[in-house]
mmCIF file of C-alpha atoms in Angstrom:
data_model
loop_
_atom_site.group_PDB
_atom_site.id
_atom_site.type_symbol
_atom_site.label_atom_id
_atom_site.label_comp_id
_atom_site.label_asym_id
_atom_site.label_seq_id
_atom_site.Cartn_x
_atom_site.Cartn_y
_atom_site.Cartn_z
ATOM 1 C CA MET A 850 -127.192 47.617 117.563
ATOM 2 C CA SER A 851 -127.956 45.384 120.527
ATOM 3 C CA PHE A 852 -125.165 44.097 122.695
ATOM 4 C CA SER A 853 -125.916 40.424 121.945
ATOM 5 C CA LEU A 854 -125.765 41.118 118.208
ATOM 6 C CA ALA A 855 -122.487 42.849 118.886
ATOM 7 C CA VAL A 856 -121.010 39.920 120.608
ATOM 8 C CA SER A 857 -122.444 37.534 118.006
ATOM 9 C CA ILE A 858 -120.662 39.310 115.147
ATOM 10 C CA ALA A 859 -117.459 39.533 117.249
ATOM 11 C CA VAL A 860 -117.590 35.699 117.850
ATOM 12 C CA PHE A 861 -118.083 34.643 114.349
ATOM 13 C CA THR A 862 -115.465 37.250 112.940
ATOM 14 C CA LEU A 863 -112.978 35.749 115.289
ATOM 15 C CA ILE A 864 -113.781 32.260 114.159
ATOM 16 C CA ALA A 865 -113.502 33.534 110.510
ATOM 17 C CA ILE A 866 -109.868 34.996 111.141
ATOM 18 C CA ARG A 867 -108.520 32.340 113.738
ATOM 19 C CA GLU A 868 -105.973 31.169 111.169
ATOM 20 C CA TRP A 869 -104.248 34.598 111.765
ATOM 21 C CA LEU A 870 -104.629 34.372 115.709
ATOM 22 C CA PRO A 871 -102.414 32.603 118.066
ATOM 23 C CA SER A 872 -102.452 28.606 117.389
ATOM 24 C CA PHE A 873 -103.644 27.831 120.870
ATOM 25 C CA LEU A 874 -106.999 29.656 120.409
ATOM 26 C CA LYS A 875 -109.634 27.219 119.303
ATOM 27 C CA ILE A 876 -112.975 27.649 117.810
ATOM 28 C CA TRP A 877 -114.633 26.406 121.153
ATOM 29 C CA HIS A 878 -112.729 28.974 122.936
ATOM 30 C CA VAL A 879 -114.230 31.634 121.023
ATOM 31 C CA MET A 880 -117.597 30.533 121.329
ATOM 32 C CA THR A 881 -117.371 29.764 125.047
ATOM 33 C CA ALA A 882 -115.778 33.480 125.558
ATOM 34 C CA GLY A 883 -118.911 34.842 123.828
ATOM 35 C CA ALA A 884 -121.351 32.874 125.993
ATOM 36 C CA VAL A 885 -119.381 33.944 129.130
ATOM 37 C CA VAL A 886 -119.436 37.494 128.105
ATOM 38 C CA LEU A 887 -123.202 37.534 127.645
ATOM 39 C CA LEU A 888 -123.662 35.795 131.020
ATOM 40 C CA VAL A 889 -121.499 37.925 133.007
ATOM 41 C CA SER A 890 -122.830 41.108 131.513
ATOM 42 C CA GLY A 891 -126.491 40.025 132.391
ATOM 43 C CA THR A 892 -127.439 40.306 128.682
ATOM 44 C CA ILE A 893 -129.011 36.658 129.196
ATOM 45 C CA THR A 894 -129.810 35.136 132.529
ATOM 46 C CA PRO A 895 -128.485 31.686 133.767
ATOM 47 C CA LYS A 896 -132.260 30.650 133.548
ATOM 48 C CA SER A 897 -132.672 31.949 130.062
ATOM 49 C CA ALA A 898 -129.288 30.434 129.065
ATOM 50 C CA TYR A 899 -130.271 27.050 130.287
ATOM 51 C CA GLN A 900 -133.683 27.310 128.319
ATOM 52 C CA ALA A 901 -132.004 28.292 125.116
ATOM 53 C CA ILE A 902 -129.822 24.959 125.109
ATOM 54 C CA ASP A 903 -131.423 22.274 123.150
ATOM 55 C CA TRP A 904 -130.720 19.466 125.502
ATOM 56 C CA ASN A 905 -132.130 16.834 123.152
ATOM 57 C CA VAL A 906 -129.543 17.819 120.553
ATOM 58 C CA MET A 907 -126.860 17.808 123.322
ATOM 59 C CA LEU A 908 -128.003 14.233 124.441
ATOM 60 C CA TYR A 909 -127.864 13.135 120.995
ATOM 61 C CA LEU A 910 -124.481 14.568 120.341
ATOM 62 C CA PHE A 911 -122.984 13.053 123.487
ATOM 63 C CA SER A 912 -124.506 9.566 122.484
ATOM 64 C CA VAL A 913 -123.134 9.525 118.817
ATOM 65 C CA PHE A 914 -119.941 11.114 119.979
ATOM 66 C CA SER A 915 -119.639 7.985 122.389
ATOM 67 C CA ILE A 916 -120.558 5.540 119.787
ATOM 68 C CA GLY A 917 -118.027 7.132 117.155
ATOM 69 C CA ARG A 918 -115.233 7.124 119.760
ATOM 70 C CA ALA A 919 -115.891 3.380 120.556
ATOM 71 C CA LEU A 920 -115.636 2.497 116.900
ATOM 72 C CA TYR A 921 -112.113 3.939 116.861
ATOM 73 C CA GLU A 922 -111.044 2.570 120.123
ATOM 74 C CA ASN A 923 -112.039 -0.930 119.223
ATOM 75 C CA GLY A 924 -110.241 -0.727 115.957
ATOM 76 C CA ILE A 925 -113.665 -0.927 113.622
ATOM 77 C CA SER A 926 -112.747 2.484 112.048
ATOM 78 C CA HIS A 927 -109.385 1.016 111.175
ATOM 79 C CA ARG A 928 -110.995 -2.005 109.524
ATOM 80 C CA ILE A 929 -113.409 0.390 107.507
ATOM 81 C CA ALA A 930 -110.387 2.478 106.349
ATOM 82 C CA GLY A 931 -108.594 -0.783 105.252
ATOM 83 C CA TRP A 932 -111.313 -1.963 103.124
ATOM 84 C CA MET A 933 -111.701 1.365 101.368
ATOM 85 C CA VAL A 934 -107.967 1.606 100.791
ATOM 86 C CA GLY A 935 -108.328 -1.764 99.047
ATOM 87 C CA TRP A 936 -109.692 0.252 96.123
ATOM 88 C CA ARG A 937 -105.884 1.127 95.483
ATOM 89 C CA THR A 938 -106.866 4.345 93.526
ATOM 90 C CA PRO A 939 -106.831 7.315 95.965
ATOM 91 C CA GLY A 940 -109.486 8.977 93.677
ATOM 92 C CA VAL A 941 -111.825 5.955 93.878
ATOM 93 C CA SER A 942 -111.232 5.833 97.375
ATOM 94 C CA LEU A 943 -112.279 9.346 98.101
ATOM 95 C CA VAL A 944 -115.436 8.859 95.969
ATOM 96 C CA ALA A 945 -116.500 5.624 97.756
ATOM 97 C CA PHE A 946 -115.656 7.371 101.106
ATOM 98 C CA MET A 947 -117.942 10.196 100.086
ATOM 99 C CA LEU A 948 -120.901 8.004 99.003
ATOM 100 C CA LEU A 949 -120.599 5.785 101.907
ATOM 101 C CA PHE A 950 -120.740 8.603 104.565
ATOM 102 C CA ALA A 951 -123.540 10.510 102.709
ATOM 103 C CA LEU A 952 -125.551 7.525 103.227
ATOM 104 C CA VAL A 953 -124.491 7.348 107.002
ATOM 105 C CA ALA A 954 -125.386 11.075 107.294
ATOM 106 C CA ALA A 955 -128.865 10.383 105.807
ATOM 107 C CA VAL A 956 -129.486 7.539 108.224
ATOM 108 C CA LEU A 957 -127.736 8.487 111.344
ATOM 109 C CA THR A 958 -127.532 12.391 110.768
ATOM 110 C CA ASN A 959 -124.658 14.369 109.644
ATOM 111 C CA ASP A 960 -123.178 14.689 113.131
ATOM 112 C CA ALA A 961 -123.022 11.145 113.701
ATOM 113 C CA ALA A 962 -121.390 10.518 110.163
ATOM 114 C CA ALA A 963 -118.950 13.324 111.054
ATOM 115 C CA VAL A 964 -117.779 11.645 114.274
ATOM 116 C CA ILE A 965 -117.447 8.173 112.783
ATOM 117 C CA GLY A 966 -115.927 9.341 109.672
ATOM 118 C CA THR A 967 -113.184 11.750 110.777
ATOM 119 C CA PRO A 968 -110.634 9.069 112.105
ATOM 120 C CA ILE A 969 -111.451 7.117 108.965
ATOM 121 C CA ALA A 970 -110.665 10.220 106.665
ATOM 122 C CA LEU A 971 -107.395 10.786 108.458
ATOM 123 C CA MET A 972 -106.357 6.884 108.106
ATOM 124 C CA LEU A 973 -107.308 6.960 104.340
ATOM 125 C CA ALA A 974 -105.380 9.996 103.675
ATOM 126 C CA SER A 975 -102.386 8.335 105.384
ATOM 127 C CA GLN A 976 -102.821 5.122 103.482
ATOM 128 C CA THR A 977 -103.360 6.661 100.100
ATOM 129 C CA GLY A 978 -100.848 9.439 100.158
ATOM 130 C CA ALA A 979 -103.289 12.072 99.741
ATOM 131 C CA ASP A 980 -103.480 15.407 101.497
ATOM 132 C CA GLN A 981 -105.333 15.035 104.883
ATOM 133 C CA LYS A 982 -107.181 18.201 104.336
ATOM 134 C CA THR A 983 -108.760 16.741 101.025
ATOM 135 C CA PHE A 984 -110.406 13.953 102.843
ATOM 136 C CA LEU A 985 -111.558 16.050 105.737
ATOM 137 C CA VAL A 986 -113.166 18.532 103.278
ATOM 138 C CA ALA A 987 -114.591 15.637 101.381
ATOM 139 C CA LEU A 988 -116.251 14.441 104.612
ATOM 140 C CA CYS A 989 -117.633 17.758 105.377
ATOM 141 C CA VAL A 990 -119.144 18.118 101.870
ATOM 142 C CA ALA A 991 -120.526 14.433 101.953
ATOM 143 C CA VAL A 992 -122.208 14.480 105.239
ATOM 144 C CA THR A 993 -123.775 17.949 104.335
ATOM 145 C CA ILE A 994 -125.134 16.991 100.948
ATOM 146 C CA GLY A 995 -126.094 13.378 102.056
ATOM 147 C CA SER A 996 -128.039 14.747 105.187
ATOM 148 C CA MET A 997 -130.358 16.994 103.104
ATOM 149 C CA ALA A 998 -132.472 14.095 101.656
ATOM 150 C CA THR A 999 -134.141 12.959 104.912
ATOM 151 C CA PRO A 1000 -135.813 14.546 108.089
ATOM 152 C CA ILE A 1001 -133.313 12.476 110.135
ATOM 153 C CA GLY A 1002 -130.219 13.602 108.130
ATOM 154 C CA ASN A 1003 -129.358 16.713 110.303
ATOM 155 C CA PRO A 1004 -130.658 18.745 113.328
ATOM 156 C CA GLN A 1005 -132.308 21.313 111.240
ATOM 157 C CA ASN A 1006 -134.209 18.790 109.179
ATOM 158 C CA LEU A 1007 -135.320 17.316 112.580
ATOM 159 C CA LEU A 1008 -136.581 20.647 113.732
ATOM 160 C CA ILE A 1009 -138.663 21.199 110.630
ATOM 161 C CA ALA A 1010 -140.035 17.537 110.836
ATOM 162 C CA ALA A 1011 -140.696 18.107 114.520
ATOM 163 C CA SER A 1012 -142.626 21.279 113.893
ATOM 164 C CA GLY A 1013 -145.740 19.113 113.114
ATOM 165 C CA GLU A 1014 -146.288 21.030 109.746
ATOM 166 C CA VAL A 1015 -144.685 18.316 107.423
ATOM 167 C CA HIS A 1016 -147.092 15.313 106.614
ATOM 168 C CA ALA A 1017 -145.031 11.873 106.379
ATOM 169 C CA PRO A 1018 -141.692 13.696 106.857
ATOM 170 C CA MET A 1019 -139.658 10.822 105.371
ATOM 171 C CA VAL A 1020 -141.738 10.640 102.107
ATOM 172 C CA THR A 1021 -141.970 14.481 102.009
ATOM 173 C CA PHE A 1022 -138.305 15.103 102.348
ATOM 174 C CA VAL A 1023 -137.273 12.241 99.803
ATOM 175 C CA HIS A 1024 -139.784 13.338 97.210
ATOM 176 C CA TRP A 1025 -138.433 17.137 97.278
ATOM 177 C CA LEU A 1026 -134.887 16.685 98.107
ATOM 178 C CA ILE A 1027 -133.504 13.497 96.702
ATOM 179 C CA VAL A 1028 -132.954 14.320 93.162
ATOM 180 C CA PRO A 1029 -130.651 17.511 94.050
ATOM 181 C CA THR A 1030 -129.120 15.296 96.724
ATOM 182 C CA LEU A 1031 -127.917 12.760 94.146
ATOM 183 C CA ILE A 1032 -126.799 15.391 91.544
ATOM 184 C CA CYS A 1033 -124.940 17.522 93.985
ATOM 185 C CA LEU A 1034 -123.256 14.564 95.637
ATOM 186 C CA GLY A 1035 -122.214 13.051 92.471
ATOM 187 C CA GLY A 1036 -120.698 16.382 91.127
ATOM 188 C CA SER A 1037 -119.018 17.168 94.386
ATOM 189 C CA ALA A 1038 -117.345 13.842 94.550
ATOM 190 C CA LEU A 1039 -115.853 14.023 91.074
ATOM 191 C CA TRP A 1040 -114.975 17.593 91.662
ATOM 192 C CA LEU A 1041 -112.885 16.835 94.683
ATOM 193 C CA SER A 1042 -111.341 13.428 93.308
ATOM 194 C CA LYS A 1043 -110.162 15.382 90.494
ATOM 195 C CA ARG A 1044 -108.551 18.096 92.649
ATOM 196 C CA MET A 1045 -106.900 15.619 94.871
ATOM 197 C CA VAL A 1046 -103.104 15.882 95.183
ATOM 198 C CA VAL A 1047 -101.205 12.484 96.141
ATOM 199 C CA SER A 1048 -97.789 13.062 97.680
ATOM 200 C CA THR A 1049 -96.662 9.618 98.153
ATOM 201 C CA PRO A 1050 -96.615 6.656 95.845
ATOM 202 C CA GLU A 1051 -99.377 4.217 96.160
ATOM 203 C CA GLY A 1052 -98.097 1.109 97.880
ATOM 204 C CA GLU A 1053 -96.237 2.958 100.707
ATOM 205 C CA GLN A 1054 -98.912 2.319 103.074
ATOM 206 C CA SER A 1055 -98.585 1.781 106.811
ATOM 207 C CA ASP A 1056 -100.183 -0.744 108.934
ATOM 208 C CA LEU A 1057 -103.798 -0.127 109.691
ATOM 209 C CA ALA A 1058 -103.858 -2.400 112.692
ATOM 210 C CA GLN A 1059 -104.339 -1.007 116.268
ATOM 211 C CA GLU A 1060 -104.155 -2.695 119.710
ATOM 212 C CA THR A 1061 -107.578 -2.582 121.162
ATOM 213 C CA GLU A 1062 -108.648 -3.277 124.774
ATOM 214 C CA GLY A 1063 -112.335 -3.494 124.273
ATOM 215 C CA THR A 1064 -114.868 -5.733 122.351
ATOM 216 C CA GLN A 1065 -116.534 -4.990 119.169
ATOM 217 C CA TRP A 1066 -120.186 -6.417 119.650
ATOM 218 C CA PRO A 1067 -121.179 -3.549 122.143
ATOM 219 C CA VAL A 1068 -120.629 -0.705 119.624
ATOM 220 C CA LEU A 1069 -121.691 -2.719 116.659
ATOM 221 C CA SER A 1070 -125.075 -3.237 118.802
ATOM 222 C CA ALA A 1071 -125.205 0.393 119.739
ATOM 223 C CA ILE A 1072 -125.284 1.294 115.753
ATOM 224 C CA ALA A 1073 -127.871 -1.228 115.097
ATOM 225 C CA VAL A 1074 -130.182 -0.117 117.974
ATOM 226 C CA LEU A 1075 -129.783 3.550 116.922
ATOM 227 C CA ILE A 1076 -130.780 2.672 113.239
ATOM 228 C CA VAL A 1077 -133.616 0.684 114.461
ATOM 229 C CA LEU A 1078 -134.845 3.470 116.854
ATOM 230 C CA VAL A 1079 -134.407 6.355 114.446
ATOM 231 C CA THR A 1080 -136.134 4.486 111.805
ATOM 232 C CA VAL A 1081 -139.163 3.434 113.992
ATOM 233 C CA GLU A 1082 -139.299 7.163 115.097
ATOM 234 C CA SER A 1083 -139.526 8.247 111.551
ATOM 235 C CA ILE A 1084 -142.195 5.749 110.691
ATOM 236 C CA LEU A 1085 -144.242 6.742 113.797
ATOM 237 C CA ALA A 1086 -144.056 10.449 112.794
ATOM 238 C CA ALA A 1087 -144.928 9.546 109.143
ATOM 239 C CA THR A 1088 -148.019 7.686 110.406
ATOM 240 C CA GLY A 1089 -149.290 10.525 112.641
ATOM 241 C CA SER A 1090 -148.930 8.204 115.752
ATOM 242 C CA ASP A 1091 -149.238 9.907 119.022
ATOM 243 C CA PHE A 1092 -146.367 7.766 120.391
ATOM 244 C CA GLY A 1093 -142.954 8.994 119.931
ATOM 245 C CA TYR A 1094 -139.569 9.747 121.567
ATOM 246 C CA PRO A 1095 -136.889 12.365 121.276
ATOM 247 C CA LEU A 1096 -134.009 11.463 119.102
ATOM 248 C CA GLY A 1097 -131.706 12.355 121.971
ATOM 249 C CA VAL A 1098 -133.311 9.668 124.156
ATOM 250 C CA ALA A 1099 -133.070 7.387 121.094
ATOM 251 C CA ALA A 1100 -129.368 7.762 120.934
ATOM 252 C CA ALA A 1101 -128.859 7.691 124.648
ATOM 253 C CA ILE A 1102 -130.486 4.281 124.686
ATOM 254 C CA ALA A 1103 -128.409 2.966 121.744
ATOM 255 C CA CYS A 1104 -125.178 3.847 123.210
ATOM 256 C CA LEU A 1105 -125.834 2.091 126.589
ATOM 257 C CA PRO A 1106 -124.074 -1.081 125.418
ATOM 258 C CA VAL A 1107 -120.806 0.937 124.854
ATOM 259 C CA TYR A 1108 -120.791 1.873 128.619
ATOM 260 C CA LEU A 1109 -122.159 -1.122 130.095
ATOM 261 C CA PHE A 1110 -120.240 -3.884 128.258
ATOM 262 C CA ASP A 1111 -117.294 -2.273 126.373
ATOM 263 C CA GLY A 1112 -113.939 -2.929 127.972
ATOM 264 C CA ALA A 1113 -112.773 0.265 126.478
ATOM 265 C CA ARG A 1114 -115.607 2.327 127.820
ATOM 266 C CA ALA A 1115 -113.312 4.369 130.315
ATOM 267 C CA LYS A 1116 -111.118 5.429 127.458
ATOM 268 C CA THR A 1117 -114.019 6.147 125.255
ATOM 269 C CA PHE A 1118 -115.649 8.449 127.925
ATOM 270 C CA VAL A 1119 -112.096 10.306 128.666
ATOM 271 C CA ARG A 1120 -111.224 10.685 124.977
ATOM 272 C CA LEU A 1121 -114.855 11.891 124.008
ATOM 273 C CA ASP A 1122 -114.780 15.234 122.029
ATOM 274 C CA TRP A 1123 -115.504 17.346 125.080
ATOM 275 C CA PRO A 1124 -114.404 20.731 123.509
ATOM 276 C CA THR A 1125 -117.054 20.271 120.642
ATOM 277 C CA LEU A 1126 -119.777 19.611 123.247
ATOM 278 C CA VAL A 1127 -118.792 22.789 125.103
ATOM 279 C CA PHE A 1128 -118.924 24.604 121.855
ATOM 280 C CA PHE A 1129 -122.433 23.585 121.110
ATOM 281 C CA VAL A 1130 -123.639 24.586 124.574
ATOM 282 C CA ALA A 1131 -122.125 28.061 124.151
ATOM 283 C CA MET A 1132 -123.532 28.381 120.627
ATOM 284 C CA PHE A 1133 -126.949 27.839 121.960
ATOM 285 C CA ILE A 1134 -126.525 30.474 124.748
ATOM 286 C CA VAL A 1135 -124.998 33.022 122.167
ATOM 287 C CA THR A 1136 -127.850 32.690 119.550
ATOM 288 C CA GLY A 1137 -130.580 32.438 122.284
ATOM 289 C CA ALA A 1138 -129.401 35.856 123.599
ATOM 290 C CA LEU A 1139 -129.707 37.265 120.102
ATOM 291 C CA LEU A 1140 -133.055 35.886 119.640
ATOM 292 C CA ASP A 1141 -134.222 37.280 122.936
ATOM 293 C CA SER A 1142 -132.857 40.647 122.097
ATOM 294 C CA GLY A 1143 -135.198 41.058 119.181
ATOM 295 C CA SER A 1144 -132.321 42.222 116.968
ATOM 296 C CA LEU A 1145 -133.200 39.593 114.265
ATOM 297 C CA GLN A 1146 -137.021 40.591 114.286
ATOM 298 C CA ALA A 1147 -135.777 44.438 113.927
ATOM 299 C CA MET A 1148 -133.333 43.412 111.111
ATOM 300 C CA LEU A 1149 -136.113 41.537 109.087
ATOM 301 C CA GLY A 1150 -138.605 44.323 109.309
ATOM 302 C CA GLU A 1151 -141.141 43.999 106.771
ATOM 303 C CA GLU A 1152 -139.321 41.017 105.111
ATOM 304 C CA ARG A 1153 -140.741 38.994 108.029
ATOM 305 C CA GLU A 1154 -144.129 39.041 106.133
ATOM 306 C CA HIS A 1155 -142.649 37.445 103.073
ATOM 307 C CA MET A 1156 -140.797 34.739 104.980
ATOM 308 C CA ASN A 1157 -143.121 32.043 103.815
ATOM 309 C CA GLU A 1158 -142.103 32.657 100.185
ATOM 310 C CA PRO A 1159 -139.518 30.142 98.925
ATOM 311 C CA LEU A 1160 -137.133 32.606 97.244
ATOM 312 C CA VAL A 1161 -137.114 34.924 100.420
ATOM 313 C CA THR A 1162 -136.486 31.840 102.515
ATOM 314 C CA ALA A 1163 -133.820 30.720 100.172
ATOM 315 C CA GLY A 1164 -131.955 34.137 100.549
ATOM 316 C CA ILE A 1165 -132.439 34.325 104.393
ATOM 317 C CA SER A 1166 -131.375 30.746 105.157
ATOM 318 C CA PHE A 1167 -128.375 31.005 103.000
ATOM 319 C CA PHE A 1168 -126.840 34.100 104.130
ATOM 320 C CA GLY A 1169 -128.217 33.771 107.660
ATOM 321 C CA SER A 1170 -126.494 30.336 107.910
ATOM 322 C CA GLN A 1171 -123.074 32.002 107.357
ATOM 323 C CA LEU A 1172 -123.823 34.232 110.439
ATOM 324 C CA PHE A 1173 -125.371 31.939 112.788
ATOM 325 C CA SER A 1174 -124.725 28.459 111.539
ATOM 326 C CA ASN A 1175 -127.637 26.626 110.191
ATOM 327 C CA VAL A 1176 -129.032 24.787 113.087
ATOM 328 C CA PRO A 1177 -129.773 27.984 115.241
ATOM 329 C CA LEU A 1178 -130.730 29.784 112.041
ATOM 330 C CA VAL A 1179 -133.695 27.184 111.303
ATOM 331 C CA ASP A 1180 -134.501 27.036 114.884
ATOM 332 C CA MET A 1181 -135.018 30.889 114.946
ATOM 333 C CA TYR A 1182 -136.589 30.819 111.386
ATOM 334 C CA LEU A 1183 -139.364 28.482 112.431
ATOM 335 C CA LYS A 1184 -140.178 30.699 115.566
ATOM 336 C CA LEU A 1185 -140.522 33.728 113.253
ATOM 337 C CA LEU A 1186 -142.421 32.213 110.393
ATOM 338 C CA PRO A 1187 -146.003 33.557 109.718
ATOM 339 C CA SER A 1188 -147.323 30.270 107.955
ATOM 340 C CA PHE A 1189 -146.086 26.963 107.054
ATOM 341 C CA ASP A 1190 -146.128 25.685 103.566
ATOM 342 C CA VAL A 1191 -144.378 22.387 102.466
ATOM 343 C CA PRO A 1192 -142.591 23.943 99.574
ATOM 344 C CA ASN A 1193 -141.111 26.690 101.732
ATOM 345 C CA LEU A 1194 -140.009 24.361 104.462
ATOM 346 C CA MET A 1195 -138.374 22.174 101.950
ATOM 347 C CA MET A 1196 -136.604 25.057 100.567
ATOM 348 C CA LEU A 1197 -135.439 26.149 104.249
ATOM 349 C CA ALA A 1198 -134.255 22.439 104.945
ATOM 350 C CA GLY A 1199 -132.329 22.182 101.483
ATOM 351 C CA VAL A 1200 -130.809 25.493 101.383
ATOM 352 C CA SER A 1201 -129.939 25.747 105.017
ATOM 353 C CA THR A 1202 -128.199 22.524 104.881
ATOM 354 C CA LEU A 1203 -126.155 23.163 101.589
ATOM 355 C CA ALA A 1204 -125.122 26.642 102.999
ATOM 356 C CA GLY A 1205 -122.904 24.448 105.215
ATOM 357 C CA ASN A 1206 -120.808 24.140 102.320
ATOM 358 C CA MET A 1207 -119.359 27.652 102.413
ATOM 359 C CA PHE A 1208 -117.509 28.309 105.844
ATOM 360 C CA ILE A 1209 -116.344 26.270 108.628
ATOM 361 C CA ILE A 1210 -118.848 27.822 111.090
ATOM 362 C CA SER A 1211 -121.760 27.403 108.425
ATOM 363 C CA ALA A 1212 -122.412 23.847 109.577
ATOM 364 C CA ALA A 1213 -122.035 22.358 112.914
ATOM 365 C CA SER A 1214 -120.733 19.074 111.213
ATOM 366 C CA ASN A 1215 -117.944 21.209 109.768
ATOM 367 C CA VAL A 1216 -116.928 22.079 113.350
ATOM 368 C CA ILE A 1217 -117.209 18.661 114.748
ATOM 369 C CA VAL A 1218 -114.875 17.142 111.897
ATOM 370 C CA LEU A 1219 -112.225 20.065 112.024
ATOM 371 C CA GLN A 1220 -112.058 19.974 115.864
ATOM 372 C CA MET A 1221 -111.907 16.209 116.115
ATOM 373 C CA ALA A 1222 -109.133 16.125 113.424
ATOM 374 C CA ASP A 1223 -107.385 18.923 115.426
ATOM 375 C CA ARG A 1224 -107.445 16.705 118.682
ATOM 376 C CA MET A 1225 -106.126 13.771 116.750
ATOM 377 C CA GLY A 1226 -103.181 15.711 115.513
ATOM 378 C CA ALA A 1227 -104.097 16.603 111.968
ATOM 379 C CA ALA A 1228 -103.066 19.308 109.878
ATOM 380 C CA GLU A 1229 -105.197 22.369 110.520
ATOM 381 C CA VAL A 1230 -107.704 23.331 107.874
ATOM 382 C CA THR A 1231 -107.908 27.030 107.772
ATOM 383 C CA PHE A 1232 -110.819 29.176 107.315
ATOM 384 C CA THR A 1233 -109.476 30.390 103.859
ATOM 385 C CA GLN A 1234 -108.524 26.974 102.714
ATOM 386 C CA PHE A 1235 -111.909 25.371 103.718
ATOM 387 C CA MET A 1236 -113.830 28.245 101.790
ATOM 388 C CA LYS A 1237 -111.648 27.951 98.655
ATOM 389 C CA ALA A 1238 -112.297 24.192 98.537
ATOM 390 C CA VAL A 1239 -115.953 24.083 99.257
ATOM 391 C CA LEU A 1240 -117.233 27.629 97.821
ATOM 392 C CA PRO A 1241 -117.786 26.432 94.162
ATOM 393 C CA ILE A 1242 -119.585 23.374 95.695
ATOM 394 C CA GLY A 1243 -121.724 25.254 97.937
ATOM 395 C CA ILE A 1244 -122.797 27.823 95.284
ATOM 396 C CA VAL A 1245 -123.575 25.436 92.531
ATOM 397 C CA SER A 1246 -125.406 22.839 94.694
ATOM 398 C CA THR A 1247 -127.540 25.589 96.282
ATOM 399 C CA LEU A 1248 -128.508 26.939 92.877
ATOM 400 C CA ILE A 1249 -129.437 23.357 91.655
ATOM 401 C CA THR A 1250 -131.534 22.702 94.774
ATOM 402 C CA ILE A 1251 -133.338 26.154 94.665
ATOM 403 C CA GLY A 1252 -134.091 25.488 90.977
ATOM 404 C CA TRP A 1253 -135.475 21.953 91.569
ATOM 405 C CA ILE A 1254 -137.641 23.137 94.411
ATOM 406 C CA LEU A 1255 -139.202 25.947 92.455
ATOM 407 C CA LEU A 1256 -139.502 23.564 89.365
ATOM 408 C CA LEU A 1257 -141.241 20.913 91.376
ATOM 409 C CA GLU A 1258 -143.480 23.426 93.145
ATOM 410 C CA GLU A 1259 -144.518 24.715 89.766
ATOM 411 C CA HIS A 1260 -145.196 21.265 88.549
ATOM 412 C CA LEU A 1261 -147.235 20.233 91.604
ATOM 413 C CA SER A 1262 -149.451 23.228 91.270
ATOM 414 C CA GLY A 1263 -150.534 23.170 94.942
ATOM 415 C CA LYS A 1264 -150.766 19.379 95.358
ATOM 416 C CA VAL A 1265 -150.098 18.288 98.883
ATOM 417 C CA PHE A 1266 -146.904 15.973 99.694
#
C-alpha cells in the first residue's frame, strides 16, 4: 500500500467517524491535515500539488459562494423562505423547496444551489417547526438528483462534457438522464416529507425580516448574468463552436456586481465560507497525490480494460465515490478510460452523481451544505444520521438510473445521441 493511499484512507475514515471525535474537529481540518502530511512528507511536491488543484472549480466555488452569501446578507434568502413558508403545510413546503433547488442545481450547478439553499433550509425549518436536519438532508438530496440531468448541473458532469467526447452535451444529458431525474426527485421528496417530524405547532413562526446594509440589485444582476453566461457556454459547446470560456471565469464575471456595487460587499467577503474552500484545495491535493502514486491503476488491474462497459463503470463510480468523493473520482476515471462511448459516459455521470446520496463525503455539495450550516449555528448532522436518512434514496435512485440507461442503450442499439 502506498503512503498516499494510506493517508487517503485515514482521512476519509476520520471524516466518517468524526461524530465520535472532539466537536472542535471539523471536516476541513481533517482534509487539510491529510494534504499537509502529504506535502511535508514529500509524497507530493508543491508544484505537483498546485497542478493537482482545479483552479477553474475553485474560482467557480469562490464566485458562487460570494453570490450565495450576498443573497443572505441582503435579505433575499429570507424573502424566499417567507414565500415558501406561505404554503403553511410543512410537508408541502419541503416538497416545494426540494423541487425549486433541484431546478436551481440543474441550471447553476449543485454547489451554487447548496450555497444559496442552506440558509433558506434553516429558516424554513425554523418557521415550519420542522427538524433542521430534515431540511438540510432534503437540500443535499435535491441538489444531487437535480444536478444529474444537465452537463452544467455539477462539476463531474462538467468534466465529462468538457472531455470533448459528448456531442451536444445539453441535449445528450437531458435525453439520457431527465427521466430517472424526475422519477428519483419525486420519490425522494415524497419519502422525506412523509418522514418529517414537526416539533412545534404551525403558526408559531418567528419574523423572517432581517436588517440589511446592502442593495439587492447587484446580487440579482449577478444571478442573471451567471444564468446567461452558463447557458451561452452550453449552447456554444452543443454547436461545436471554437469559442468558449471556463465556467469559473463566467462565475467570476457574474459576481463582479456584488463586489463593485453592493454596500454589504465587505461583510459578504469576510463571512464567505472560507473553510469549505480550504477543504476543496486540500481534497484536490490528497486525490492528486493518490493518482500520481499509481495505486488506483494497480488496484484496478485487468478491470481497467473493462472501464468502458456501463455496468463496470456503474460499480466503480458508485463505490469509488464513497472513498474519493464523486468529483475527483470522475476526474481520475476519465484519465484512465481506454475509450469513450456515450452510454458509458452517461452511466458515469448518473451513478457518480447519485452516489452522493450515501455518505457526507460522497458529494462535495453535501460538505458545502453541512459545513455552511455548522458555521451558521445549526444542529450537527452526523455521519450516521445522514447515512440513515439518505441510504434508501441513494440505493433506489441509483438502481433506477442504471436500469434506465441500460434500457435506453438497448433501445437505441448503437444510435448516436
